[in-house]
XYZ file of C-alpha atoms in Angstrom:
373
model
C -50.036 -4.365 14.827
C -46.768 -3.893 12.969
C -46.791 -3.737 9.189
C -44.687 -6.450 7.555
C -42.769 -5.015 4.641
C -41.882 -7.330 1.821
C -38.202 -7.151 0.831
C -37.553 -5.774 -2.677
C -37.511 -8.500 -5.273
C -34.075 -9.731 -6.315
C -33.437 -8.983 -9.990
C -33.020 -12.082 -12.194
C -29.475 -13.312 -12.101
C -27.517 -16.095 -13.702
C -24.624 -17.897 -12.067
C -22.109 -19.279 -14.506
C -18.728 -21.004 -14.709
C -15.883 -20.666 -17.178
C -13.260 -23.418 -17.395
C -10.137 -22.167 -19.099
C -8.729 -24.268 -21.943
C -5.168 -23.162 -21.218
C -3.247 -22.712 -17.924
C -3.353 -19.240 -16.440
C 0.138 -17.691 -16.493
C 0.785 -15.998 -13.156
C 2.986 -13.048 -12.184
C 5.015 -15.308 -9.894
C 6.238 -17.322 -12.832
C 4.005 -20.340 -12.257
C 1.003 -21.555 -14.265
C -2.383 -22.425 -12.789
C -3.825 -25.385 -14.653
C -7.527 -26.363 -14.837
C -8.671 -22.877 -13.813
C -12.349 -22.329 -13.183
C -13.888 -18.877 -12.884
C -17.323 -18.491 -11.291
C -19.291 -15.392 -12.037
C -22.726 -13.827 -11.768
C -24.570 -11.810 -14.400
C -27.634 -9.616 -14.106
C -29.448 -7.779 -16.876
C -29.242 -8.297 -20.623
C -26.211 -7.857 -22.854
C -27.277 -5.829 -25.879
C -26.529 -6.750 -29.515
C -23.576 -4.358 -29.708
C -22.180 -5.790 -26.446
C -21.353 -2.308 -25.259
C -23.601 -2.009 -22.192
C -21.638 -4.255 -19.829
C -20.422 -3.206 -16.376
C -17.849 -5.305 -14.503
C -18.082 -5.028 -10.717
C -15.015 -6.231 -8.796
C -15.533 -7.514 -5.270
C -13.606 -6.882 -2.055
C -11.465 -9.270 0.044
C -14.205 -11.248 1.705
C -16.796 -10.563 -1.010
C -17.775 -12.791 -3.891
C -19.679 -12.824 -7.184
C -23.099 -12.676 -5.448
C -23.690 -8.954 -5.963
C -27.465 -9.221 -6.079
C -28.361 -12.876 -5.592
C -28.756 -14.410 -2.147
C -25.560 -15.852 -0.783
C -25.697 -19.666 -1.178
C -24.163 -20.325 2.253
C -25.680 -17.658 4.439
C -28.906 -16.920 2.582
C -28.270 -13.192 3.018
C -29.047 -10.757 0.142
C -26.321 -9.943 -2.317
C -23.585 -7.663 -0.922
C -24.528 -4.700 -3.209
C -28.202 -5.270 -3.794
C -28.897 -1.734 -2.625
C -26.796 -0.369 -5.511
C -27.461 -2.832 -8.355
C -30.834 -3.677 -9.842
C -33.748 -2.290 -11.846
C -33.964 1.476 -11.430
C -31.028 1.556 -9.013
C -27.780 3.557 -9.518
C -26.360 0.659 -11.501
C -29.537 -0.026 -13.417
C -29.900 -3.600 -14.665
C -32.730 -2.522 -16.927
C -30.067 -0.689 -18.918
C -26.801 -2.478 -18.162
C -25.485 -6.031 -18.190
C -23.695 -6.459 -14.879
C -20.934 -9.010 -14.349
C -19.057 -9.944 -11.164
C -16.342 -12.606 -11.148
C -15.232 -14.461 -8.065
C -11.473 -13.912 -7.946
C -9.049 -16.752 -8.309
C -7.748 -17.813 -4.915
C -11.210 -17.435 -3.381
C -13.590 -20.107 -2.177
C -16.876 -19.382 -3.890
C -16.471 -21.394 -7.063
C -13.343 -20.004 -8.695
C -10.156 -22.052 -8.412
C -8.469 -21.537 -5.031
C -6.608 -23.436 -2.317
C -9.662 -25.567 -1.458
C -10.098 -26.656 -5.109
C -8.785 -29.946 -6.353
C -5.343 -29.863 -7.923
C -4.581 -32.108 -10.951
C -3.762 -34.969 -8.549
C -7.268 -34.936 -7.184
C -6.332 -33.582 -3.777
C -7.000 -30.041 -2.516
C -4.324 -27.521 -3.516
C -3.840 -26.348 0.056
C -0.575 -24.444 0.408
C 0.622 -25.896 -2.899
C -1.561 -23.282 -4.561
C 0.671 -20.696 -6.193
C 0.908 -17.208 -4.713
C -1.204 -14.828 -6.810
C -1.396 -11.104 -7.413
C -4.171 -8.580 -8.061
C -3.108 -8.562 -11.707
C -3.517 -12.379 -11.821
C -7.112 -11.928 -10.594
C -7.654 -9.403 -13.375
C -6.382 -11.901 -15.990
C -9.232 -14.132 -14.921
C -11.703 -11.314 -15.398
C -10.346 -10.661 -18.896
C -10.840 -14.341 -19.740
C -14.507 -14.093 -18.700
C -14.993 -10.936 -20.803
C -13.426 -12.645 -23.796
C -15.706 -15.653 -23.399
C -18.717 -13.289 -23.484
C -17.414 -11.446 -26.525
C -17.113 -8.138 -24.645
C -14.278 -6.036 -26.000
C -14.938 -2.850 -24.058
C -16.900 -2.267 -20.895
C -19.300 0.630 -20.447
C -17.836 0.898 -16.933
C -15.498 -0.843 -14.523
C -16.449 -0.505 -10.832
C -14.942 -1.654 -7.547
C -14.444 -0.786 -3.927
C -11.544 -1.675 -1.549
C -9.740 -4.688 -3.066
C -12.244 -4.394 -5.892
C -10.845 -0.937 -6.517
C -7.337 -2.405 -6.766
C -8.566 -4.788 -9.460
C -10.222 -1.858 -11.250
C -7.022 0.162 -11.246
C -5.016 -2.859 -12.349
C -7.284 -3.586 -15.277
C -7.337 0.076 -16.295
C -3.555 0.156 -16.307
C -2.767 -3.217 -17.800
C -5.719 -3.628 -20.149
C -6.512 0.013 -20.955
C -8.697 -0.729 -23.991
C -11.159 -2.821 -21.966
C -13.101 -0.040 -20.180
C -14.444 3.376 -21.145
C -15.232 4.530 -17.619
C -13.483 3.602 -14.348
C -15.020 4.070 -10.915
C -12.838 3.421 -7.832
C -14.382 3.499 -4.331
C -12.429 3.616 -1.061
C -9.285 2.107 -2.455
C -5.602 2.572 -3.050
C -2.835 2.108 -5.632
C -0.647 0.240 -3.152
C -0.720 -1.280 0.306
C 0.962 0.726 3.035
C 3.094 -0.729 5.806
C 0.125 -0.395 8.170
C -2.137 -2.320 5.775
C 0.423 -5.101 5.484
C 0.856 -5.173 9.265
C -2.845 -5.758 9.917
C -2.935 -8.537 7.336
C 0.101 -10.217 8.869
C -1.578 -10.276 12.230
C -4.501 -12.081 10.636
C -2.305 -14.559 8.781
C -0.275 -15.387 11.876
C -3.490 -15.981 13.854
C -4.594 -18.518 11.225
C -1.226 -20.253 10.999
C -0.854 -20.388 14.791
C -4.108 -22.370 15.117
C -3.138 -26.045 15.449
C -6.135 -26.962 13.282
C -4.465 -25.203 10.358
C -2.134 -28.217 9.937
C 0.239 -26.377 7.535
C -2.776 -25.766 5.333
C -3.742 -29.441 5.008
C -6.919 -29.361 7.043
C -9.489 -30.257 4.372
C -9.559 -34.008 5.089
C -10.146 -33.454 8.817
C -13.600 -31.882 8.614
C -12.451 -28.866 10.610
C -10.213 -25.984 9.764
C -8.484 -23.270 11.845
C -11.745 -21.697 12.859
C -10.357 -19.959 15.952
C -7.486 -18.443 14.005
C -9.686 -17.359 11.117
C -12.160 -15.835 13.541
C -9.423 -13.753 15.197
C -8.157 -12.698 11.790
C -11.653 -11.525 10.856
C -12.103 -9.665 14.125
C -8.819 -7.754 13.683
C -9.656 -6.906 10.040
C -13.209 -5.879 10.855
C -11.995 -3.181 13.236
C -10.190 -1.568 10.324
C -13.415 -1.427 8.294
C -15.167 0.710 10.947
C -14.638 4.217 12.347
C -14.036 5.226 15.928
C -17.042 7.572 15.816
C -19.241 4.819 14.395
C -18.104 2.329 17.045
C -18.661 4.824 19.830
C -22.154 5.682 18.610
C -23.174 2.058 18.067
C -21.546 0.456 21.121
C -19.740 2.952 23.343
C -18.724 1.183 26.550
C -22.145 -0.377 26.993
C -22.316 -3.778 28.632
C -23.675 -6.840 26.883
C -26.822 -8.310 28.530
C -25.653 -7.498 32.052
C -25.797 -4.713 34.621
C -22.209 -4.861 35.828
C -18.809 -6.169 34.840
C -18.119 -9.837 35.550
C -14.443 -9.316 36.446
C -13.625 -12.154 34.041
C -12.884 -12.593 30.356
C -16.346 -13.182 28.960
C -17.679 -10.640 26.491
C -18.633 -7.972 29.012
C -18.899 -5.193 26.438
C -21.207 -5.057 23.438
C -18.295 -4.399 21.103
C -16.631 -7.626 22.308
C -19.762 -9.627 21.649
C -20.169 -8.000 18.212
C -16.584 -8.801 17.127
C -16.873 -12.382 18.353
C -20.063 -12.818 16.340
C -18.440 -11.341 13.247
C -15.431 -13.663 13.569
C -17.436 -16.815 14.225
C -19.969 -16.221 11.449
C -17.139 -15.569 8.976
C -15.760 -19.073 9.471
C -19.012 -20.531 8.137
C -18.545 -18.986 4.692
C -14.856 -18.440 4.057
C -11.806 -20.691 3.651
C -8.781 -19.901 5.833
C -6.238 -20.636 3.130
C -8.099 -18.344 0.742
C -7.780 -15.631 3.356
C -3.999 -16.123 3.411
C -3.608 -16.002 -0.352
C -5.916 -13.047 -1.030
C -4.437 -10.882 1.698
C -0.982 -11.694 0.310
C -2.084 -10.582 -3.142
C -3.308 -7.300 -1.671
C -0.053 -6.738 0.170
C 1.945 -7.272 -2.983
C -0.141 -4.692 -4.866
C 1.858 -1.656 -5.936
C 0.674 -0.239 -9.252
C 3.531 2.249 -9.537
C 6.106 -0.470 -8.939
C 4.640 -2.435 -11.847
C 5.223 0.569 -14.128
C 8.744 1.768 -13.476
C 8.044 3.402 -10.130
C 5.830 6.209 -11.525
C 2.123 5.834 -10.928
C 1.313 8.193 -13.820
C 3.047 5.714 -16.159
C 0.484 3.113 -15.276
C -2.202 5.089 -17.064
C -0.135 6.234 -20.080
C -2.193 4.185 -22.554
C -5.605 4.734 -20.980
C -8.345 6.678 -22.744
C -11.027 6.145 -20.088
C -12.689 8.734 -17.882
C -12.210 8.226 -14.148
C -14.026 8.844 -10.887
C -12.563 8.261 -7.432
C -14.535 8.340 -4.185
C -13.172 8.336 -0.626
C -14.844 8.678 2.777
C -13.818 11.024 5.539
C -13.939 8.332 8.237
C -12.003 5.675 6.315
C -8.669 5.232 8.005
C -7.857 1.957 6.205
C -7.603 3.657 2.812
C -7.793 7.307 3.738
C -8.562 10.137 1.314
C -4.854 10.804 0.715
C -4.638 7.433 -1.049
C -7.356 8.400 -3.534
C -5.801 11.833 -4.063
C -2.507 10.105 -4.932
C -4.258 8.255 -7.756
C -6.039 11.444 -8.882
C -2.725 13.280 -9.136
C -1.301 10.456 -11.232
C -4.326 10.576 -13.571
C -3.927 14.304 -13.839
C -0.281 13.881 -14.720
C -1.331 11.392 -17.421
C -3.726 13.969 -18.847
C -6.851 11.925 -18.201
C -10.343 13.196 -17.307
C -10.919 12.475 -13.626
C -13.428 13.559 -10.983
C -12.908 13.061 -7.255
C -15.097 13.479 -4.186
C -14.609 12.800 -0.510
C -17.964 11.873 1.029
C -18.898 12.275 4.668
C -20.207 9.074 6.249
C -19.940 7.623 9.770
C -19.269 4.052 8.726
C -15.540 4.101 8.053
C -14.114 1.972 5.215
C -17.350 -0.014 4.888
C -19.195 3.150 3.838
C -19.148 2.116 0.158
C -21.238 -0.935 1.070
C -23.770 0.829 3.270
C -26.573 3.373 3.011
C -24.872 6.560 1.855
C -27.314 8.375 -0.467
C -24.610 10.743 -1.671
C -22.655 7.751 -3.015
C -25.755 6.593 -4.905
C -25.931 9.952 -6.628
C -22.225 9.870 -7.549
C -22.426 6.371 -8.928
C -25.552 7.047 -10.947
C -24.209 10.334 -12.269
C -20.880 8.876 -13.303
C -22.228 5.642 -14.816
C -24.641 7.731 -16.927
């Protein structure tokens, strides 16, 4: 008889909202009125308010770092890393994660109501990574947190971390960047454009005005997710997990059903994604990532971005990550060296590709715990 293991208890969390009193001024020159920021906290903020850690989420992530996802019921996306006694120890630290503006998990985005009472849709202004960070700063201000013990993020979360460290250098004393980059390459932009075009080619997209019809561009969004998901994995990992094995059959069908396990897996990933994510949010957030170029924001020299920083830094890359390969992290490390800042860097070996920072990599746990202190 199999032993049933109880899942580890979820640490107590609190889900909160902040409604800004003033419009949020955006990099594109527009203002976003009636901005709401949804965020999750875990742990206790001490009297000095100096034990806070801000975790920034990735493209399709959200504020539910440790709490169960309200739509899927799945555990928080980093529950293996955050909690009592874990590398980011909520017995010691007050952890905050803010849902980025433009998203669809409570913060103001294309699916939110505009001042006229109708969904923003494609009237929503184009945003940047730095605009997302402005929202994070507003949340920190509302909590009375002047300086974070640490600022942590992977992938797009790492972009937010670098942007905050550069543009609000006094707000964090330690900066941890996982599997990220200081700018999007042509290849990164190309993959995102394929996804956006898949969404916009779906007739159910309706120029972004699909909210009143009860159905969005699910097929297009699913294809976009499938294409992106491939970039999060490694060839070795795919070969080991799926190879050319057939899906629930002994021979090929000589048709276009999902003959191979990898086909079935990608279709599942695409379809399940449509249940929890808004297609227009996908358009806006990928655009913000594509616009990200930290050096461009600071006169073309990446080292200039960190000229006013006094934080200590740690960057982590993974040897199988071809979306943001190790060279991208080294580029940031060189800039930090040029700025005279304390920085450590490690490339970890893991078979999971870009997604390694989310998965079971014990060496990463040790790096995070050691750096956070």
